[in-house]
Each structure stands twice: as C-alpha cells, then as structure tokens.
PDB file of C-alpha atoms in Angstrom:
ATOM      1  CA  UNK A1420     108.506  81.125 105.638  1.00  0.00           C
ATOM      2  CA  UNK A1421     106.109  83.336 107.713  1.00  0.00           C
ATOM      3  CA  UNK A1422     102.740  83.744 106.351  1.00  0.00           C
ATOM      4  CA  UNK A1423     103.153  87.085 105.846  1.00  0.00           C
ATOM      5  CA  UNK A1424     106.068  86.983 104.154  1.00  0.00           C
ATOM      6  CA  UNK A1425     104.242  84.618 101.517  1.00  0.00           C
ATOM      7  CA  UNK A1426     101.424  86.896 101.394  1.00  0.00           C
ATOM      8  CA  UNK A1427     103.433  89.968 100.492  1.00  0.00           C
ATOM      9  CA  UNK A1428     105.527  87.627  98.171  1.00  0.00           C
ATOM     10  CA  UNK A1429     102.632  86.783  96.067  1.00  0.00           C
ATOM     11  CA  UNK A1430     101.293  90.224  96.062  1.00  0.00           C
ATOM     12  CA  UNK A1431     104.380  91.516  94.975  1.00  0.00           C
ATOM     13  CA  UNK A1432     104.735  89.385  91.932  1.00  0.00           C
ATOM     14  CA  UNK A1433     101.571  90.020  90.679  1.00  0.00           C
ATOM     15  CA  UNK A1434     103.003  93.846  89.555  1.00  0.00           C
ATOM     16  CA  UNK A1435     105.255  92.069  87.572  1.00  0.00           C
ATOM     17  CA  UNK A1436     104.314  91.981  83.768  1.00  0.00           C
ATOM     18  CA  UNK A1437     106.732  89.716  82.579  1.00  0.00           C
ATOM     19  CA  UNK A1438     106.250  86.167  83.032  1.00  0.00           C
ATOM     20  CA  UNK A1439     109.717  85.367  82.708  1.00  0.00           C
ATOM     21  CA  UNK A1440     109.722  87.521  86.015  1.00  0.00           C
ATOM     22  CA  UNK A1441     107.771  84.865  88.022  1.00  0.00           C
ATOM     23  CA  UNK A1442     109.627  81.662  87.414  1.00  0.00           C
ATOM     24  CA  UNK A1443     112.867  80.872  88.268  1.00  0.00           C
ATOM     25  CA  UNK A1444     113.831  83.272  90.556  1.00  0.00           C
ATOM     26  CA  UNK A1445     114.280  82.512  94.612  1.00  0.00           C
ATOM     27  CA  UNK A1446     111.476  85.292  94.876  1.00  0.00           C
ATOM     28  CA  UNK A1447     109.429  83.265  92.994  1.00  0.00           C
ATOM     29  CA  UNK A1448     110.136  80.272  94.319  1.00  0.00           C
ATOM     30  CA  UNK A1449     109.233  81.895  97.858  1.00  0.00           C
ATOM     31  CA  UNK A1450     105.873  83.170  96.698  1.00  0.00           C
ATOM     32  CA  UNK A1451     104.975  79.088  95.446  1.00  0.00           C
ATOM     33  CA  UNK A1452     105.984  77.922  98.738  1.00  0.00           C
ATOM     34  CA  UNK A1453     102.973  77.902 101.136  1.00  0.00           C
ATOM     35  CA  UNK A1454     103.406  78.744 104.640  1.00  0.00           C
ATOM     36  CA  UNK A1455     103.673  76.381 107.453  1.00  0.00           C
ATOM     37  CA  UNK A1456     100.979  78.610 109.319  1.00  0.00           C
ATOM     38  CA  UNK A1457      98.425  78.406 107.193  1.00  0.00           C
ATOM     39  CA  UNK A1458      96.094  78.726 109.713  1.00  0.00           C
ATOM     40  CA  UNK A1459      96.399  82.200 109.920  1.00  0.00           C
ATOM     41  CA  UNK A1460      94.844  82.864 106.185  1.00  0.00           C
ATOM     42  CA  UNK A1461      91.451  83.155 107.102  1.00  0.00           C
ATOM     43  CA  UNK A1462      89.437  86.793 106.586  1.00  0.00           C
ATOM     44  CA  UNK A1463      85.665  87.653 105.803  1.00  0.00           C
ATOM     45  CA  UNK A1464      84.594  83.643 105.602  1.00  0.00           C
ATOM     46  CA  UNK A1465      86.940  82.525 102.812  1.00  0.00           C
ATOM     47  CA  UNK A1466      90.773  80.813 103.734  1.00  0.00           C
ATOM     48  CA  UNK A1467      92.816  82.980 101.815  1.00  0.00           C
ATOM     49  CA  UNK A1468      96.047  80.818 102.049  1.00  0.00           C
ATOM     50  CA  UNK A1469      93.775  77.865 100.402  1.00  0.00           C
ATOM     51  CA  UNK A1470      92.681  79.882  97.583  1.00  0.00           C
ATOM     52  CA  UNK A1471      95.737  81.001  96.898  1.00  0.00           C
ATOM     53  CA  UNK A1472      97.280  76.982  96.989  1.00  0.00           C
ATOM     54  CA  UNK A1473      94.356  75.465  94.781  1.00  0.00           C
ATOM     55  CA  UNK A1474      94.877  78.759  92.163  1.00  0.00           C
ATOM     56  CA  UNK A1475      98.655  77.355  92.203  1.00  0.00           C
ATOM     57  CA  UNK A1476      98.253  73.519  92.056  1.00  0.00           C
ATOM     58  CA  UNK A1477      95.511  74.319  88.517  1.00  0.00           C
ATOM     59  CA  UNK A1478      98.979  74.232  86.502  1.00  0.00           C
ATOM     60  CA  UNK A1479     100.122  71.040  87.401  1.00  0.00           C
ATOM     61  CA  UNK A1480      96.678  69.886  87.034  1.00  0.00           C
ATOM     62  CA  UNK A1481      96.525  71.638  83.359  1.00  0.00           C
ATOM     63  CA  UNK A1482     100.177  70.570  82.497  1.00  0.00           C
ATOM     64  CA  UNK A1483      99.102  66.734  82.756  1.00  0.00           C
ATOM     65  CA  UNK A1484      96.330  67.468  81.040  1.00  0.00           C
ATOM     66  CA  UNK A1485      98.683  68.999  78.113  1.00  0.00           C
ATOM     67  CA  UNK A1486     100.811  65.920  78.639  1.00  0.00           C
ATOM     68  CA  UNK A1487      97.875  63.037  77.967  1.00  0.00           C
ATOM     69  CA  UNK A1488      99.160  62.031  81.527  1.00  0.00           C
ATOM     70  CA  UNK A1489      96.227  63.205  83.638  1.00  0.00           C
ATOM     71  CA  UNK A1490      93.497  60.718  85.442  1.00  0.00           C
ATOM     72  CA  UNK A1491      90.901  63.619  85.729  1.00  0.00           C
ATOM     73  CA  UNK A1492      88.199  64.580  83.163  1.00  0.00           C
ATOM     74  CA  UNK A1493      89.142  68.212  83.025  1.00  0.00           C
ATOM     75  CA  UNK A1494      86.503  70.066  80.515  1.00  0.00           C
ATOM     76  CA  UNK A1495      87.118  73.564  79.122  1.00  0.00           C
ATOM     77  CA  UNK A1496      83.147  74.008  79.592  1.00  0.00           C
ATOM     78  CA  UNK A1497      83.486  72.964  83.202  1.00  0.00           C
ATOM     79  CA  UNK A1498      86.474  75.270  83.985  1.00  0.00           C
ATOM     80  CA  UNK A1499      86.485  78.241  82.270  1.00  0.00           C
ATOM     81  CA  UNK A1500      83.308  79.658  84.499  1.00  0.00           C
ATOM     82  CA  UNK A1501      84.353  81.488  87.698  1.00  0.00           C
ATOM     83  CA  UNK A1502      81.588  80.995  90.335  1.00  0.00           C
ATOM     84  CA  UNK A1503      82.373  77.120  90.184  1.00  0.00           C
ATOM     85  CA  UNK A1504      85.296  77.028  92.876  1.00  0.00           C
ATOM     86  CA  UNK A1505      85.275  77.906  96.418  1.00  0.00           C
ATOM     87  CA  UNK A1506      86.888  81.350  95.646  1.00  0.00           C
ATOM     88  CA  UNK A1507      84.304  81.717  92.690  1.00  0.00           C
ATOM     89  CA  UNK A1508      81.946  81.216  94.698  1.00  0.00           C
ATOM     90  CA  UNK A1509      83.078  83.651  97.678  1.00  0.00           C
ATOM     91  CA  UNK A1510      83.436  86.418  94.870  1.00  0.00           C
ATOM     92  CA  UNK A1511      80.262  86.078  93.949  1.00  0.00           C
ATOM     93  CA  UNK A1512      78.919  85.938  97.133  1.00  0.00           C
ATOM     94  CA  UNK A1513      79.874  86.270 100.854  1.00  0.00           C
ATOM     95  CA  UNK A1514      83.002  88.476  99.648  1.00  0.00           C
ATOM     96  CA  UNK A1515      80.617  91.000  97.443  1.00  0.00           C
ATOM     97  CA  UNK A1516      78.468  91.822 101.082  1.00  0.00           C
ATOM     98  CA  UNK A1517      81.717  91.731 103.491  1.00  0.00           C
ATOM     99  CA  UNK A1518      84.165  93.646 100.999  1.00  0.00           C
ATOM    100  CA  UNK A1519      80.982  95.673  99.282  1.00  0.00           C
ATOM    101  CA  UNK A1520      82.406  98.643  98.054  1.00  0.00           C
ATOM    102  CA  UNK A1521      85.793  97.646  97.432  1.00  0.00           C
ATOM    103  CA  UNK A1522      87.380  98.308  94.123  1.00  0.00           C
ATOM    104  CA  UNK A1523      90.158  96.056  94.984  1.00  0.00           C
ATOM    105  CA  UNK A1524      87.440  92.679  94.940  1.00  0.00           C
ATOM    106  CA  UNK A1525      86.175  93.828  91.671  1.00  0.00           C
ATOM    107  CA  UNK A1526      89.954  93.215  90.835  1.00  0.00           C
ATOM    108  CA  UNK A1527      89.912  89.957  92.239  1.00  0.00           C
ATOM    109  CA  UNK A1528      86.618  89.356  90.539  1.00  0.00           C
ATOM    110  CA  UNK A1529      87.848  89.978  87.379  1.00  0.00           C
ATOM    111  CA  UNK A1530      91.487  88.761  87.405  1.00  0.00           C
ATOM    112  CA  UNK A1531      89.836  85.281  88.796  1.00  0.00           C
ATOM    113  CA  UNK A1532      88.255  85.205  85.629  1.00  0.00           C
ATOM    114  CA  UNK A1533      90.290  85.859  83.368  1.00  0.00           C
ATOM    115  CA  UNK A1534      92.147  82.974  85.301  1.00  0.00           C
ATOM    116  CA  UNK A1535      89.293  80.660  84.493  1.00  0.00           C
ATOM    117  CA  UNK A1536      89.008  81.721  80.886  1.00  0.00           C
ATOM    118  CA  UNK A1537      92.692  80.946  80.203  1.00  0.00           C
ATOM    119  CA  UNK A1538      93.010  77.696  82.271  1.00  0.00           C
ATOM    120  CA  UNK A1539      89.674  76.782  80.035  1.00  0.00           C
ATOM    121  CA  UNK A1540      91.668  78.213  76.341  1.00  0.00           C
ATOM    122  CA  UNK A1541      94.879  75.717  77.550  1.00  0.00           C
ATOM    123  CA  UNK A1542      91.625  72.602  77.955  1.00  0.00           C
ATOM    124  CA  UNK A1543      90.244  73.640  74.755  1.00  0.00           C
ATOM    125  CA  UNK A1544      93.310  73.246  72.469  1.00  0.00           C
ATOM    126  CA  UNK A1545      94.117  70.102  73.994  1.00  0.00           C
ATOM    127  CA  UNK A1546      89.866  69.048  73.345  1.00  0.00           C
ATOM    128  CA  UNK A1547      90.854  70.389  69.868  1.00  0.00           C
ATOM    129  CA  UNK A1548      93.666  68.349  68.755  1.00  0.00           C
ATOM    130  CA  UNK A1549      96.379  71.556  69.348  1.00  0.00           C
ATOM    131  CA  UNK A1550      98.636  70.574  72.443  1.00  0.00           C
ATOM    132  CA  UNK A1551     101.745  72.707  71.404  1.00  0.00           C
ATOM    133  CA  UNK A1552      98.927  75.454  71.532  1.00  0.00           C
ATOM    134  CA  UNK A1553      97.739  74.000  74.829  1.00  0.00           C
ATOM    135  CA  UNK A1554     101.577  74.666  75.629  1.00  0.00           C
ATOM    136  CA  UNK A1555     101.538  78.027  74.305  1.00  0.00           C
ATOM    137  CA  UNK A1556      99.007  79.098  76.698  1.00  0.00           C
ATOM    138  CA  UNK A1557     100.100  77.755  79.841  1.00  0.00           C
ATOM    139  CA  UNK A1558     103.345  79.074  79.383  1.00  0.00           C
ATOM    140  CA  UNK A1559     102.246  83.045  78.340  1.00  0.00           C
ATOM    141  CA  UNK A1560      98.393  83.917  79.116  1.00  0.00           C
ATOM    142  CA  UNK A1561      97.571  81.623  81.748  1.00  0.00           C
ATOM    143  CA  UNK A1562     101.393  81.496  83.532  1.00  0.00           C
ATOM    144  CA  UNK A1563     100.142  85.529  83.777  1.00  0.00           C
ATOM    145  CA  UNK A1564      96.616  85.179  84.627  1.00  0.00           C
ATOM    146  CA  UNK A1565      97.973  82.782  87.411  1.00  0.00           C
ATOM    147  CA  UNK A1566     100.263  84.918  88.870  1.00  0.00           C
ATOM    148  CA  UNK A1567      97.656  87.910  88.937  1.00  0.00           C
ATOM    149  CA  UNK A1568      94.760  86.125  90.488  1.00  0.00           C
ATOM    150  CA  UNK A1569      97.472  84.727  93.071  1.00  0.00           C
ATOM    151  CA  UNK A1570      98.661  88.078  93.275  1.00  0.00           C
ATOM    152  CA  UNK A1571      95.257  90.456  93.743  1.00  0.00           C
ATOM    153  CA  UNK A1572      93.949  87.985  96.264  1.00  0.00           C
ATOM    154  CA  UNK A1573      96.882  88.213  98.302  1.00  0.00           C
ATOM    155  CA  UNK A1574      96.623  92.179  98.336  1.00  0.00           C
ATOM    156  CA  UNK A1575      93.060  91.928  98.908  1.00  0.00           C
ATOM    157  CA  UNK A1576      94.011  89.641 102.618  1.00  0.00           C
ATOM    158  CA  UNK A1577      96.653  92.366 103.250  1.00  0.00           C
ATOM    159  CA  UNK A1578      93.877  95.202 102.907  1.00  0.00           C
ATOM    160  CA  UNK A1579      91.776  93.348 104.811  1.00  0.00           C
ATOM    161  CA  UNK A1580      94.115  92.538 107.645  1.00  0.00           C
ATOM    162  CA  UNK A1581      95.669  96.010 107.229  1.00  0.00           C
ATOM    163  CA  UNK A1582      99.102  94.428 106.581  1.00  0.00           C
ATOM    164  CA  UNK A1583      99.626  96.169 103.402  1.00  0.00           C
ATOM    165  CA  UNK A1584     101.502  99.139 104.531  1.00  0.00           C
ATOM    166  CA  UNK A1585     104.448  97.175 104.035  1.00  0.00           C
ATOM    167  CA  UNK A1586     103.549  95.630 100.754  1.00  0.00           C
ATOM    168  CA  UNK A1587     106.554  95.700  98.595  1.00  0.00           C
TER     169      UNK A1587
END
C-alpha cells in the first residue's frame, strides 16, 4: 500500500464513531497495515508514519498486559501522561512552534490524551484486580481513543503536506 493511501486510510476512520466500524473490515485492515515507504512520513521534525505505528502496537502491548502474559512493567502512573512519548513530546513542543496556530494540533493534543488516559484506565483495572474491566476498556474507550489519535495525526500530515484535498 502507498503511503498515502495509509495516511488517508487512517484519517478516514477516525470520523467513524462506531468502533465496530474499525475492526474487521478490509478498510480497516488497510489503515493497520503500515506502508512499505515509510520513509516518506516525516513533516515539521516528528516521523509521522512512526507515531502512527507505536499509537497502534500500545494494544497489543495493553492486551498482554490484560492477559498476565506481558514481560514489561507497564504502570497506569507511567502511561496515562501524554508528554512521555516521542509524539507527547513533539505536541508539547517542536509541533506547538512549527504548527502554532493550528486548531487541528490542539486536536491532536487532546485526542493523544485522551489516548493516554484510556490506555492508563485499561493498566489500572488490571493494577486493581478487574481484568474483565481491563477488557471492557480496550475493547470500547480505548479501541476509540486509538483510532482517533491514529486518525487526527494522520489529517494533521495531510494538512501539512497539503494532501488532504483528497481526504475521504
């Protein structure tokens, strides 16, 4: 798949409200695949195409978490700030002076957080003894917050490369 393609893939999901609407479908399952040129993702000092992957691999990470099956020490206090990733920390900084004035990044800005704050709820439950809970969550809130953070950031490269007249 072209890069492009992804990137408008992505972007398009995240209008979807549903999350039913994001898994399942070959649309879907274009918009998880990354691009062979993923060289291609990188706008205003932060690789776009990276972001997007290390937003997507968090539910694997969280699921074996859920699933006692995980070697990492994942903490709910570690994860559910926003400024403690490489896009965090581009939001919060190199992306606020190159995209200043952009109501789009305060989008981002927000929808990455609320990404963090849900993958941290799903840690939580599990730190509390409630894994069906811990279920719960990755399936409804965070399956959406997921899709949106994947989503905004893609429109945000497509403004920025001025791709996203053709944004579905």
């Amino acid at each position: 798949m072209k890069f492009t393609a992804w990137i408008r893939a992505l972007a398009g999901r995240s209008r979807s409200e549903a999350p039913e609407d994001t898994e399942g479908t070959s649309s879907s399952l274009m918009a998880t695949q990354p691009p062979e040129e993923a060289d291609q993702g990188e706008v205003g000092g932060l690789d776009f195409a990276a972001a997007i992957r290390a937003h997507q691999a968090w539910k694997g990470r969280l699921q074996a978490v859920v699933n006692g099956e995980s070697k990492e020490q994942l903490r709910s206090v570690d994860v559910s700030p926003d400024d403690r990733c490489v896009l965090g920390q581009w939001l919060h900084g190199p992306g606020c002076q190159g995209f200043h004035g952009e109501p789009l990044l305060d989008t981002v800005r927000a929808t990455h957080a609320r990404f963090h704050l849900m993958a941290g709820a799903v840690l939580r439950a599990v730190e509390e003894g409630r894994p069906q809970d811990a279920r719960q969550l990755l399936a409804s809130d965070y399956q959406r917050a997921s899709v949106q953070v994947q989503g905004k950031l893609a429109e945000l490269f497509l403004h920025a490369t001025g791709s996203e007249r053709a944004t579905p």
